[in-house]
Coordinates of C-alpha atoms in Angstrom, one line a residue:
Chain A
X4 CA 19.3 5.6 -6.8
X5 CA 15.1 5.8 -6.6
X6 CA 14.1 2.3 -6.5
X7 CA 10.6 2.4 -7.9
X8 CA 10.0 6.1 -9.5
X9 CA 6.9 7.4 -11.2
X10 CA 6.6 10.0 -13.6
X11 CA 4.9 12.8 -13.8
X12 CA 4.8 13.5 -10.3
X13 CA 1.5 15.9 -11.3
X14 CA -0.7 15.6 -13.5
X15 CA -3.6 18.0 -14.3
X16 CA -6.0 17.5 -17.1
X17 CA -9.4 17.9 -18.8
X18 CA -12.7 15.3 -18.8
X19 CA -11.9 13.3 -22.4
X20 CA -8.2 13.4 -22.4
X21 CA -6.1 10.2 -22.6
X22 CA -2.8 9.8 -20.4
X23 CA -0.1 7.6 -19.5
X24 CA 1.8 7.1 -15.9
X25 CA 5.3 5.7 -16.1
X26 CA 6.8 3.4 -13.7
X27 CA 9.9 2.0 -13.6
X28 CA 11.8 -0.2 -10.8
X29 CA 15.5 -0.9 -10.7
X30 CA 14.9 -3.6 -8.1
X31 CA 15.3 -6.9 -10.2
X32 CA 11.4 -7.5 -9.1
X33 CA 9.3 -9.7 -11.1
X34 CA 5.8 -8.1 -10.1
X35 CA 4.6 -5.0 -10.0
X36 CA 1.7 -3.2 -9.4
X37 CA -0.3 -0.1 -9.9
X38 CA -2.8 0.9 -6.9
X39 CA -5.3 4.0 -6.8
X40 CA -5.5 6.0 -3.5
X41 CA -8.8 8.3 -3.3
X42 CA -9.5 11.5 -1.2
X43 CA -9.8 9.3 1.4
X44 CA -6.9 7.8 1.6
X45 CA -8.1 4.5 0.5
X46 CA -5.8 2.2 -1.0
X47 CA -7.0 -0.4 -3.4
X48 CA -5.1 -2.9 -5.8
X49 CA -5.9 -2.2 -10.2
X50 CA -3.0 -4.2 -11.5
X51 CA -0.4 -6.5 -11.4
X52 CA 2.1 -7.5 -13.5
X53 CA 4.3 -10.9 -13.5
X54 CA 7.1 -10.8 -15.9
X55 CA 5.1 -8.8 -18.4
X56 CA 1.8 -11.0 -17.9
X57 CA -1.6 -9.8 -16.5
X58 CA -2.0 -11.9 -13.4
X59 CA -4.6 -9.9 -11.5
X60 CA -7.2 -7.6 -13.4
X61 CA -9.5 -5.8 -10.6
X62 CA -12.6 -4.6 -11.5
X63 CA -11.7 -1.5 -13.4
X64 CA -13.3 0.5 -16.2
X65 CA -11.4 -0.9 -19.2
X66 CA -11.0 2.5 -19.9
X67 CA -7.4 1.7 -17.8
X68 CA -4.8 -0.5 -19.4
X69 CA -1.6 -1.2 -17.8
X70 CA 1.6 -2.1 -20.3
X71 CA 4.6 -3.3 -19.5
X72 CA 7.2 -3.0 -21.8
X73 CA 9.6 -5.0 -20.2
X74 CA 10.1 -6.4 -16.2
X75 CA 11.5 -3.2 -14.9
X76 CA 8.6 -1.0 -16.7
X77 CA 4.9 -0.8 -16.0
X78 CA 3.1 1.8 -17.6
X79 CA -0.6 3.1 -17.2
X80 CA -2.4 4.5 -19.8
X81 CA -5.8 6.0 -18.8
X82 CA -8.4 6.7 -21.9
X83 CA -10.9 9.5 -21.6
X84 CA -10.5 10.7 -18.4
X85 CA -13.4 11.7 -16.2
X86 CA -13.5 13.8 -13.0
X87 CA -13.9 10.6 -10.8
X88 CA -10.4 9.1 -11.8
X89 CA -9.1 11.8 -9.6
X90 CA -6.7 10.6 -7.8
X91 CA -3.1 9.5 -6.4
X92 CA -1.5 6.6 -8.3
X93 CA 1.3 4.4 -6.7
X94 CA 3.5 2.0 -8.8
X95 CA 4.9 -0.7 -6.6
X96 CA 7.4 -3.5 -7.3
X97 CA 8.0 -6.7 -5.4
X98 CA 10.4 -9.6 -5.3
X99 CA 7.9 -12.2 -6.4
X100 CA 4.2 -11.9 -6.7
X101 CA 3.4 -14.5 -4.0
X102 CA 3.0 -12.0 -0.4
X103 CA 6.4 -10.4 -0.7
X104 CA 6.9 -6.9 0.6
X105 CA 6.0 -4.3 -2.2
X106 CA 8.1 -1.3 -2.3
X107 CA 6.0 2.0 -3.6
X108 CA 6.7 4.2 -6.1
X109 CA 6.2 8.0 -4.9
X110 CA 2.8 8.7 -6.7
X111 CA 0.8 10.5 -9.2
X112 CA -1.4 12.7 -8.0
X113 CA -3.9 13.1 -11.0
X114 CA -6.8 16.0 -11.3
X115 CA -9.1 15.6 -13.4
X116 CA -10.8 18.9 -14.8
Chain B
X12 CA -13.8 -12.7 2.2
X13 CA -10.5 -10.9 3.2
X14 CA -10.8 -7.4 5.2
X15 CA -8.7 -4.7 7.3
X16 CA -10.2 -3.4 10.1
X17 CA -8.4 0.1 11.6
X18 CA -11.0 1.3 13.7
X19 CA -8.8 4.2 15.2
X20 CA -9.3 6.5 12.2
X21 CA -7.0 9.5 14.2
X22 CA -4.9 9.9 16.8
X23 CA -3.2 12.5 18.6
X24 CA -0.7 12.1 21.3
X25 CA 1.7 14.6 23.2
X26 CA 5.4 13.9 22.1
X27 CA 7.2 11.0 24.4
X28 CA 3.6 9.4 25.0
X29 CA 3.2 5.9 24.0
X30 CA 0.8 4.7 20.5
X31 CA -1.2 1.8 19.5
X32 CA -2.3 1.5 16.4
X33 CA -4.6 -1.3 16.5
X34 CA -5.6 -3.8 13.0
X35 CA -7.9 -6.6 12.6
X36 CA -8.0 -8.8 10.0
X37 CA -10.1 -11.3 8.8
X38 CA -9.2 -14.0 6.4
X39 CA -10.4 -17.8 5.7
X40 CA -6.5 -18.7 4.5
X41 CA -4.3 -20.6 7.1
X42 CA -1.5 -19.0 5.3
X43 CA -1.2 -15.2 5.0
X44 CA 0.4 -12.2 5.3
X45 CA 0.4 -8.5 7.5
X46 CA 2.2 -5.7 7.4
X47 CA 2.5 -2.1 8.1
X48 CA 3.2 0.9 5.9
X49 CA 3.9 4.7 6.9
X50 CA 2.6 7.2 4.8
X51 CA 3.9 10.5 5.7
X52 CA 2.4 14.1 5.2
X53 CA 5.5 14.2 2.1
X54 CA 2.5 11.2 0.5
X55 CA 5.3 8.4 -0.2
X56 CA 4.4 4.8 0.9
X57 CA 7.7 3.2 3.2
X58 CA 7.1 -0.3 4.0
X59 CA 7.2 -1.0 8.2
X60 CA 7.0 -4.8 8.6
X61 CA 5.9 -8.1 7.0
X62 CA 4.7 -10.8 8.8
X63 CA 3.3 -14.7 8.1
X64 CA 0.9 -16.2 9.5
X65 CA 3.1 -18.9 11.6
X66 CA 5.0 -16.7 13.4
X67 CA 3.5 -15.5 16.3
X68 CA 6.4 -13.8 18.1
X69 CA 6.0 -10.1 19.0
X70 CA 9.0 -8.1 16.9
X71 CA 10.7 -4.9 17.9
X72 CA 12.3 -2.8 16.1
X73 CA 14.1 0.5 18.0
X74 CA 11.2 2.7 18.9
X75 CA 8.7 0.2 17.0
X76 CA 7.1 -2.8 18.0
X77 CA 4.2 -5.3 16.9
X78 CA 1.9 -7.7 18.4
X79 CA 0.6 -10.6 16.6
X80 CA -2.5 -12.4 18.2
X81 CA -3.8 -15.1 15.8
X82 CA -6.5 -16.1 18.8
X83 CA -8.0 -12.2 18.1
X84 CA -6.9 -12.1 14.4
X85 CA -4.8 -8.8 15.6
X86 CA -1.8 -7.1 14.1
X87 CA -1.2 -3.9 16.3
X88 CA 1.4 -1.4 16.1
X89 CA 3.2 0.4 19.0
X90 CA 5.3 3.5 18.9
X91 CA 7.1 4.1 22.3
X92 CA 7.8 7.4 23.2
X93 CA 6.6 8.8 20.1
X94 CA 7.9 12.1 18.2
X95 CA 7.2 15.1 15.7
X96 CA 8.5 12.5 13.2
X97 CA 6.5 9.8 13.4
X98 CA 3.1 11.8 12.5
X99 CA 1.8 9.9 9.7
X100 CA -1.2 7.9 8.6
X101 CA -0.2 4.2 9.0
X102 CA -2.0 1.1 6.9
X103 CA -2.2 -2.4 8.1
X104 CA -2.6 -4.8 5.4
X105 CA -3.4 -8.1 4.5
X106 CA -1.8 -11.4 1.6
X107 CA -3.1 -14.6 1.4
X108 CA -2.8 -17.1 -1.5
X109 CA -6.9 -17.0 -1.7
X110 CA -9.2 -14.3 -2.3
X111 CA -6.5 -11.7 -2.4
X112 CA -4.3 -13.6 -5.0
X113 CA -1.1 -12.3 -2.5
X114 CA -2.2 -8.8 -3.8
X115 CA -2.4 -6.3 -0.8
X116 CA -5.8 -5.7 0.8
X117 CA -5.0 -2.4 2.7
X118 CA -7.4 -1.1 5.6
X119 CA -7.9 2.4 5.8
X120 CA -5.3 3.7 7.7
X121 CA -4.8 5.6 11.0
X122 CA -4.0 9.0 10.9
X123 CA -1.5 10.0 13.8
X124 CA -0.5 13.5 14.8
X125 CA 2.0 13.5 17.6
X126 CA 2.3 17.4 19.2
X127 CA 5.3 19.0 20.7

């Protein structure tokens, strides 16, 4: 049983285009998180979600919104896509939202066209 | 402000040699949190080790161990007698309750590559 899964896996699609990045974790966590990795391997925080509230909201274009559905789920929708949101996305989960471990998600590798 | 230092930005080792990974940190919170994560060439993220900032004692674990230093603000990583296996790029990271809001503040990673 996956314990935080992402779909799609790949994802390859034109400048304009709006997406969406599921997430889901079967972990019981109350946070989770979505993270953007670039081409050089740079990780850095976007979201995080505590029982279906925004806590954290890093500086992102707004063209990003994160939705939670419900404690398990944490979808990312992604409007107008440009080549520069290229990259791998990683949903992570963890028990609280206070330092805990965070257990990843296996990524989204996005291309942007 | 909070920050991840991994100056080592690849390695490369002969199989069975020993590997430090080193990581600095710098935070202004007395209360904080490190770990490690191994991301292999296969691009998931597997978490290593979590530790807080009041306890100091070194950890093993099998081939793995880690050496916490408050006095140098230090967090490295050693693999004895390393294998094909453990190539990877490995992240230190950083939680505190401050600036990072217990949100992980990741350094740019080590990239290892351990020949036969």
């Amino acid at each position: 049983d996956t314990a935080v899964s992402q779909t799609p896996k790949y994802l390859v699609t034109q400048m304009g285009n709006d997406k969406s990045i599921k997430c889901e974790q079967n972990l019981g966590h109350d946070t989770m998180y979505w993270y953007k990795q670039d081409s050089k391997k740079f990780l850095k925080i976007m979201f995080s979600y505590n029982n279906k509230e925004l806590i954290i909201n890093e500086t992102v274009p707004n063209r990003f919104s994160p939705k939670s559905p419900d404690k398990a789920h944490l979808n990312l929708h992604i409007n107008s896509l440009e080549l520069g949101d290229s990259a791998v996305y990683f949903c992570a989960s963890s028990l609280t939202g206070t330092s805990d471990e965070q257990y990843f998600g296996p990524g989204t590798r996005l291309t942007v066209t | 402000a909070q920050k991840v230092t991994q100056a080592q930005t690849e390695i490369s080792v002969v199989e069975k040699e020993d590997v430090t990974l080193d990581c600095v940190y710098e935070t202004r919170d007395t209360t904080y949190y490190l770990f490690w994560y191994k991301q292999p060439p296969s691009g998931e993220l597997v978490f290593l080790i979590r530790r807080n900032s009041f306890d100091e004692q070194n950890e093993i674990s099998g081939r793995y161990s880690w050496n916490f230093q408050k006095s140098t603000s230090s967090f490295n990583f050693t693999i004895t007698a390393s294998q094909v296996v453990d190539s990877a790029v490995y992240f230190c990271a950083l939680s505190d309750l401050g600036g990072s809001q217990g949100n992980l503040i990741f350094g740019k990673g080590t990239k290892l590559s351990v020949k036969p």
